[in-house]
């Protein structure tokens, strides 16, 4: 720290103005290194827990003398660290925007009203020659004092900032003071689609070392596909508080492989005369490199995440161990060629998700156990990759991805969405952007799970991106560089502006900034067209991997199967990352105790982007959405098909055979099992290969007279780190014969109650459904910005009096046969549904049906379903989407039944099938509610029996449903029978 900076901090209650300059990214902050937690020979002391806290309106509002003030005074209160203050009742609240900045003005301006947290804690000086403090993450600028003395400043909310406290400490008690301003110039490049918070959201740790220590360890492991051997270079960086004396040694070993190597660290040269200048000039630095080759290793992949322990010890000149660091590494090779991403010589398909650090209670603070829970859930749904959107996630994530087996695309903490083009082009933030990219790579480069480096998100295309990409390739060339900013100008999915990707050789800047073609929300037609053009012309040898697609907002992911059909069909398409993993709702409770989840605007945060942060494959509390089940099936690792007298078992894996799996089968007639068995003795199927098995291996019945199917499940044989034996990783169904599907229960013993239930029903025609987020009509801002369907309102569909006719034929058994014809006018080019709705006695809460299941199905999201007889309840049809909306439909049902606890009720049979839903929440209630707390239950069960239902699509941010799944004008005929049962 120079004297100029020191003088600027003499008024310690004021943060110097130049701290809010983009050119200044830190003061006194130590260089970024990999976290080295597993160390012996030193102490690591957590400062997590209760600190004293005061919130003021701006950095300049910090009271005089706050560094030494008595924190028992009324203006000071307790706060938990780690944790954002915006979730700890401080009077300052979260703020959600997607594109717009939380304040007006131009970069790099910072608002005068800038909530600022003042933190205080004390600690005893730990033993050791050197003491370093690390702040794992803070939002958005941190200034540190120790014992009243200025220590340093740092920006970059999502990476750690470390400071050497040694010179500032006293023996005995010591006082830390930390100022965190919520906004800074850095916020302009942290304009990401998630909540703005404030505070210390990751752990704070003290680390002690001796006067000479291991400062960093860089592991570069590779795998030779042809030789089936591994190699690894381990570089130890040694730090010292003075000159390094001769004789210090680093010892590196891989115990499981029985290898070790001692490397002498060169002493610092003495620049005392001409004779030593050459030695000084050629001094390699305080590093030692241990290199091992031709190692008999098993390679690491997401399918087989094999790791090896690496021990790095520092020995003093007498050979005494000073400290030892324990790390883990895997041997993995990555290359891109011929429009394909290869891991260990095999092409891989990315089934990825975009992930934020988010928790519904704490905002951005998660424990290692909570992060593991997320990743285990991903693995159980066949997800194999994570993009850390849009910043480096908590470093624990990478340790767990190494262990569990998930590929990771790490993204730099850079997004200037509000000024996407002009800000990066201005050059104002070049130093900050380069600093963030460098720090990301320096922290994470030794993790085996990382396959790519992202330069950031939605920040235009500028020379700084080319410079950052060049620095990465020079420093860490074993992964690919990713950046979507150069591609999205060539893609559009919105109305008149829809374009095809430019079919031409990539420009020089595109080549510089991205080794993969990585647009967001491109249509299936666009990516398929590009893939075929690239294969035919050979003008682009990069694979296309979508950085975002199938926007999972609310009840969504319609058309996901179309993407995966393209992925599996076109070699140049390498998959993609669904946006996103988890709804970013914040848990709240109504006065009556009802739990609900908040989104933009609920904290008087203005401007805001409402519920656009609610777009995950799982709820805020990790309950899977229906789209996640669809994704699991589309990415299944094994496919079983039936062709005449043969079964074909095809492996879609890249790296391991199927010896860890078992395939079971069972036959059903009308959804009732008639035979079962296991394919127990088949040979393992090699990656990418298939095995044909004679159909005679299955001893199944003839299934005469009904709807006859074969169902195959693929299960884990043994427990794994992420699932137990018996976990189903894949399923397939083969329809043997389509007979007449009939329910087992007959109607020969029908109570008068059941007959009355049927006779009192009064179906009425409807075209309305409670809008999904993709329909958009319930949120005006969506209708205007994204061009979804506000015309449903202007047409009056919710209360429309529809032209229709009904033919009703009662029968002696109490059943009623209906033929309803509903006319959709020519002007109504796109309606939600066409069918009948009827209120049913609320006691009929048991549900049974024959058709696709077990979950809900829609015309463009049904691939994961199996046709069978399913049992559920009306209550279980409810999915508590954060923003209430349409859900619970079942397409192509042959029949369904609603009964009470005694078995009395009704059956509705389609001729040949119907689309149905049965819910305790009416369409009106779902339409009018904006949160779960506002959602009221219907007095009856609302049952829809439809002839057509619109697809879901992803129009909230992405392509709409395809033309074939749009419900347009015409006459719709619905033939169905209502029968009393019980």
PDB file of C-alpha atoms in Angstrom, residues 697-854:
ATOM      1  CA  UNK A 697     -35.597 -64.114 -23.869  1.00  0.00           C
ATOM      2  CA  UNK A 698     -38.892 -62.612 -22.690  1.00  0.00           C
ATOM      3  CA  UNK A 699     -41.500 -65.091 -21.519  1.00  0.00           C
ATOM      4  CA  UNK A 700     -44.585 -62.924 -21.867  1.00  0.00           C
ATOM      5  CA  UNK A 701     -48.261 -63.598 -22.326  1.00  0.00           C
ATOM      6  CA  UNK A 702     -50.075 -63.077 -25.611  1.00  0.00           C
ATOM      7  CA  UNK A 703     -52.011 -60.050 -24.364  1.00  0.00           C
ATOM      8  CA  UNK A 704     -54.947 -60.858 -26.590  1.00  0.00           C
ATOM      9  CA  UNK A 705     -57.897 -58.500 -26.471  1.00  0.00           C
ATOM     10  CA  UNK A 706     -56.407 -55.459 -24.804  1.00  0.00           C
ATOM     11  CA  UNK A 707     -53.844 -52.673 -24.933  1.00  0.00           C
ATOM     12  CA  UNK A 708     -50.676 -54.785 -24.735  1.00  0.00           C
ATOM     13  CA  UNK A 709     -47.309 -53.191 -23.888  1.00  0.00           C
ATOM     14  CA  UNK A 710     -43.785 -54.116 -22.850  1.00  0.00           C
ATOM     15  CA  UNK A 711     -42.059 -51.788 -20.388  1.00  0.00           C
ATOM     16  CA  UNK A 712     -38.304 -51.852 -19.792  1.00  0.00           C
ATOM     17  CA  UNK A 713     -36.510 -50.220 -16.854  1.00  0.00           C
ATOM     18  CA  UNK A 714     -32.750 -49.779 -16.522  1.00  0.00           C
ATOM     19  CA  UNK A 715     -31.574 -49.713 -12.907  1.00  0.00           C
ATOM     20  CA  UNK A 716     -28.356 -49.372 -10.935  1.00  0.00           C
ATOM     21  CA  UNK A 717     -27.001 -52.717  -9.736  1.00  0.00           C
ATOM     22  CA  UNK A 718     -25.103 -51.253  -6.815  1.00  0.00           C
ATOM     23  CA  UNK A 719     -25.106 -48.207  -4.566  1.00  0.00           C
ATOM     24  CA  UNK A 720     -23.236 -45.173  -5.858  1.00  0.00           C
ATOM     25  CA  UNK A 721     -22.238 -41.863  -4.292  1.00  0.00           C
ATOM     26  CA  UNK A 722     -25.409 -40.301  -5.689  1.00  0.00           C
ATOM     27  CA  UNK A 723     -28.066 -43.055  -5.740  1.00  0.00           C
ATOM     28  CA  UNK A 724     -28.913 -46.424  -4.235  1.00  0.00           C
ATOM     29  CA  UNK A 725     -29.127 -49.761  -6.009  1.00  0.00           C
ATOM     30  CA  UNK A 726     -32.399 -50.047  -7.890  1.00  0.00           C
ATOM     31  CA  UNK A 727     -32.483 -46.378  -8.910  1.00  0.00           C
ATOM     32  CA  UNK A 728     -34.033 -46.189 -12.396  1.00  0.00           C
ATOM     33  CA  UNK A 729     -31.825 -44.350 -14.886  1.00  0.00           C
ATOM     34  CA  UNK A 730     -33.885 -45.122 -18.003  1.00  0.00           C
ATOM     35  CA  UNK A 731     -37.130 -46.622 -19.194  1.00  0.00           C
ATOM     36  CA  UNK A 732     -38.745 -47.433 -22.511  1.00  0.00           C
ATOM     37  CA  UNK A 733     -42.093 -48.804 -23.639  1.00  0.00           C
ATOM     38  CA  UNK A 734     -43.037 -50.874 -26.654  1.00  0.00           C
ATOM     39  CA  UNK A 735     -46.672 -51.044 -27.688  1.00  0.00           C
ATOM     40  CA  UNK A 736     -47.385 -54.616 -28.776  1.00  0.00           C
ATOM     41  CA  UNK A 737     -51.017 -54.326 -29.732  1.00  0.00           C
ATOM     42  CA  UNK A 738     -53.614 -51.585 -29.480  1.00  0.00           C
ATOM     43  CA  UNK A 739     -56.785 -53.350 -28.535  1.00  0.00           C
ATOM     44  CA  UNK A 740     -59.760 -51.856 -26.762  1.00  0.00           C
ATOM     45  CA  UNK A 741     -58.620 -50.593 -23.384  1.00  0.00           C
ATOM     46  CA  UNK A 742     -61.192 -51.288 -20.683  1.00  0.00           C
ATOM     47  CA  UNK A 743     -61.038 -50.622 -16.949  1.00  0.00           C
ATOM     48  CA  UNK A 744     -61.053 -53.614 -14.620  1.00  0.00           C
ATOM     49  CA  UNK A 745     -63.750 -52.227 -12.359  1.00  0.00           C
ATOM     50  CA  UNK A 746     -67.267 -52.834 -13.683  1.00  0.00           C
ATOM     51  CA  UNK A 747     -70.475 -50.972 -13.016  1.00  0.00           C
ATOM     52  CA  UNK A 748     -72.814 -53.850 -12.110  1.00  0.00           C
ATOM     53  CA  UNK A 749     -73.089 -52.824  -8.462  1.00  0.00           C
ATOM     54  CA  UNK A 750     -73.699 -49.112  -8.554  1.00  0.00           C
ATOM     55  CA  UNK A 751     -74.972 -47.161  -5.581  1.00  0.00           C
ATOM     56  CA  UNK A 752     -77.680 -44.539  -5.870  1.00  0.00           C
ATOM     57  CA  UNK A 753     -75.128 -42.033  -4.692  1.00  0.00           C
ATOM     58  CA  UNK A 754     -72.942 -42.715  -7.752  1.00  0.00           C
ATOM     59  CA  UNK A 755     -75.937 -42.385 -10.085  1.00  0.00           C
ATOM     60  CA  UNK A 756     -76.844 -39.090  -8.462  1.00  0.00           C
ATOM     61  CA  UNK A 757     -73.303 -37.811  -8.848  1.00  0.00           C
ATOM     62  CA  UNK A 758     -73.505 -38.421 -12.581  1.00  0.00           C
ATOM     63  CA  UNK A 759     -77.036 -37.105 -13.044  1.00  0.00           C
ATOM     64  CA  UNK A 760     -76.214 -33.777 -11.402  1.00  0.00           C
ATOM     65  CA  UNK A 761     -73.184 -32.989 -13.532  1.00  0.00           C
ATOM     66  CA  UNK A 762     -73.519 -29.958 -15.782  1.00  0.00           C
ATOM     67  CA  UNK A 763     -70.608 -29.726 -18.238  1.00  0.00           C
ATOM     68  CA  UNK A 764     -70.066 -26.414 -20.011  1.00  0.00           C
ATOM     69  CA  UNK A 765     -67.784 -25.541 -22.927  1.00  0.00           C
ATOM     70  CA  UNK A 766     -64.570 -23.593 -22.378  1.00  0.00           C
ATOM     71  CA  UNK A 767     -61.447 -22.481 -24.204  1.00  0.00           C
ATOM     72  CA  UNK A 768     -59.731 -20.911 -21.176  1.00  0.00           C
ATOM     73  CA  UNK A 769     -56.844 -22.153 -19.082  1.00  0.00           C
ATOM     74  CA  UNK A 770     -55.048 -20.376 -16.307  1.00  0.00           C
ATOM     75  CA  UNK A 771     -52.147 -18.854 -18.258  1.00  0.00           C
ATOM     76  CA  UNK A 772     -48.686 -20.323 -17.895  1.00  0.00           C
ATOM     77  CA  UNK A 773     -45.675 -18.045 -17.816  1.00  0.00           C
ATOM     78  CA  UNK A 774     -45.176 -18.934 -21.475  1.00  0.00           C
ATOM     79  CA  UNK A 775     -48.738 -17.813 -22.256  1.00  0.00           C
ATOM     80  CA  UNK A 776     -47.899 -14.577 -20.504  1.00  0.00           C
ATOM     81  CA  UNK A 777     -51.263 -12.880 -20.487  1.00  0.00           C
ATOM     82  CA  UNK A 778     -51.384 -12.600 -16.705  1.00  0.00           C
ATOM     83  CA  UNK A 779     -48.272 -10.432 -16.595  1.00  0.00           C
ATOM     84  CA  UNK A 780     -48.610  -7.296 -18.691  1.00  0.00           C
ATOM     85  CA  UNK A 781     -44.873  -6.664 -18.902  1.00  0.00           C
ATOM     86  CA  UNK A 782     -44.384 -10.055 -20.553  1.00  0.00           C
ATOM     87  CA  UNK A 783     -47.086  -9.399 -23.108  1.00  0.00           C
ATOM     88  CA  UNK A 784     -45.475  -6.157 -24.173  1.00  0.00           C
ATOM     89  CA  UNK A 785     -41.818  -7.151 -24.079  1.00  0.00           C
ATOM     90  CA  UNK A 786     -41.860 -10.720 -25.295  1.00  0.00           C
ATOM     91  CA  UNK A 787     -44.826 -10.762 -27.651  1.00  0.00           C
ATOM     92  CA  UNK A 788     -46.831 -13.583 -26.067  1.00  0.00           C
ATOM     93  CA  UNK A 789     -50.604 -13.760 -26.033  1.00  0.00           C
ATOM     94  CA  UNK A 790     -52.342 -10.617 -24.657  1.00  0.00           C
ATOM     95  CA  UNK A 791     -55.014 -11.196 -27.335  1.00  0.00           C
ATOM     96  CA  UNK A 792     -56.524 -13.953 -25.161  1.00  0.00           C
ATOM     97  CA  UNK A 793     -57.724 -11.121 -22.945  1.00  0.00           C
ATOM     98  CA  UNK A 794     -58.925  -8.872 -25.767  1.00  0.00           C
ATOM     99  CA  UNK A 795     -60.864 -11.769 -27.312  1.00  0.00           C
ATOM    100  CA  UNK A 796     -62.580 -12.360 -23.968  1.00  0.00           C
ATOM    101  CA  UNK A 797     -61.697 -16.049 -23.892  1.00  0.00           C
ATOM    102  CA  UNK A 798     -62.046 -16.375 -20.129  1.00  0.00           C
ATOM    103  CA  UNK A 799     -65.803 -15.749 -20.213  1.00  0.00           C
ATOM    104  CA  UNK A 800     -66.572 -16.430 -23.883  1.00  0.00           C
ATOM    105  CA  UNK A 801     -70.022 -17.818 -24.822  1.00  0.00           C
ATOM    106  CA  UNK A 802     -68.947 -20.475 -27.303  1.00  0.00           C
ATOM    107  CA  UNK A 803     -71.029 -21.742 -30.231  1.00  0.00           C
ATOM    108  CA  UNK A 804     -71.530 -25.423 -29.476  1.00  0.00           C
ATOM    109  CA  UNK A 805     -73.972 -28.319 -29.658  1.00  0.00           C
ATOM    110  CA  UNK A 806     -74.373 -31.343 -27.429  1.00  0.00           C
ATOM    111  CA  UNK A 807     -76.003 -34.706 -27.985  1.00  0.00           C
ATOM    112  CA  UNK A 808     -76.692 -36.381 -24.642  1.00  0.00           C
ATOM    113  CA  UNK A 809     -77.836 -40.006 -24.489  1.00  0.00           C
ATOM    114  CA  UNK A 810     -78.674 -41.542 -21.091  1.00  0.00           C
ATOM    115  CA  UNK A 811     -78.517 -45.325 -20.605  1.00  0.00           C
ATOM    116  CA  UNK A 812     -80.281 -47.691 -18.253  1.00  0.00           C
ATOM    117  CA  UNK A 813     -77.101 -48.378 -16.273  1.00  0.00           C
ATOM    118  CA  UNK A 814     -76.985 -44.740 -15.265  1.00  0.00           C
ATOM    119  CA  UNK A 815     -74.278 -43.774 -17.741  1.00  0.00           C
ATOM    120  CA  UNK A 816     -74.518 -40.788 -20.027  1.00  0.00           C
ATOM    121  CA  UNK A 817     -73.025 -40.721 -23.519  1.00  0.00           C
ATOM    122  CA  UNK A 818     -72.141 -37.277 -24.837  1.00  0.00           C
ATOM    123  CA  UNK A 819     -71.057 -35.837 -28.146  1.00  0.00           C
ATOM    124  CA  UNK A 820     -70.072 -32.170 -27.839  1.00  0.00           C
ATOM    125  CA  UNK A 821     -69.143 -30.037 -30.829  1.00  0.00           C
ATOM    126  CA  UNK A 822     -67.496 -26.677 -30.185  1.00  0.00           C
ATOM    127  CA  UNK A 823     -66.836 -24.105 -32.880  1.00  0.00           C
ATOM    128  CA  UNK A 824     -63.754 -21.877 -32.689  1.00  0.00           C
ATOM    129  CA  UNK A 825     -64.213 -18.756 -34.853  1.00  0.00           C
ATOM    130  CA  UNK A 826     -61.771 -18.009 -37.648  1.00  0.00           C
ATOM    131  CA  UNK A 827     -60.557 -14.887 -35.819  1.00  0.00           C
ATOM    132  CA  UNK A 828     -59.364 -16.981 -32.885  1.00  0.00           C
ATOM    133  CA  UNK A 829     -56.124 -18.197 -34.417  1.00  0.00           C
ATOM    134  CA  UNK A 830     -54.630 -19.452 -31.165  1.00  0.00           C
ATOM    135  CA  UNK A 831     -56.633 -20.526 -28.108  1.00  0.00           C
ATOM    136  CA  UNK A 832     -55.586 -22.332 -24.897  1.00  0.00           C
ATOM    137  CA  UNK A 833     -57.885 -25.365 -25.110  1.00  0.00           C
ATOM    138  CA  UNK A 834     -61.174 -26.650 -26.482  1.00  0.00           C
ATOM    139  CA  UNK A 835     -63.353 -28.796 -24.265  1.00  0.00           C
ATOM    140  CA  UNK A 836     -65.833 -29.081 -21.437  1.00  0.00           C
ATOM    141  CA  UNK A 837     -65.447 -28.223 -17.777  1.00  0.00           C
ATOM    142  CA  UNK A 838     -67.565 -29.592 -14.951  1.00  0.00           C
ATOM    143  CA  UNK A 839     -67.623 -29.260 -11.171  1.00  0.00           C
ATOM    144  CA  UNK A 840     -67.513 -32.593  -9.342  1.00  0.00           C
ATOM    145  CA  UNK A 841     -68.296 -33.470  -5.721  1.00  0.00           C
ATOM    146  CA  UNK A 842     -65.197 -32.654  -3.610  1.00  0.00           C
ATOM    147  CA  UNK A 843     -65.406 -36.049  -1.887  1.00  0.00           C
ATOM    148  CA  UNK A 844     -64.221 -37.785  -5.076  1.00  0.00           C
ATOM    149  CA  UNK A 845     -60.569 -37.239  -4.264  1.00  0.00           C
ATOM    150  CA  UNK A 846     -59.118 -40.532  -5.530  1.00  0.00           C
ATOM    151  CA  UNK A 847     -57.952 -40.539  -9.130  1.00  0.00           C
ATOM    152  CA  UNK A 848     -57.243 -43.445 -11.455  1.00  0.00           C
ATOM    153  CA  UNK A 849     -56.686 -43.420 -15.194  1.00  0.00           C
ATOM    154  CA  UNK A 850     -55.395 -45.415 -18.147  1.00  0.00           C
ATOM    155  CA  UNK A 851     -53.116 -43.431 -20.406  1.00  0.00           C
ATOM    156  CA  UNK A 852     -49.766 -41.631 -20.306  1.00  0.00           C
ATOM    157  CA  UNK A 853     -48.362 -41.087 -16.825  1.00  0.00           C
ATOM    158  CA  UNK A 854     -47.429 -41.067 -14.038  1.00  0.00           C
TER     159      UNK A 854
END
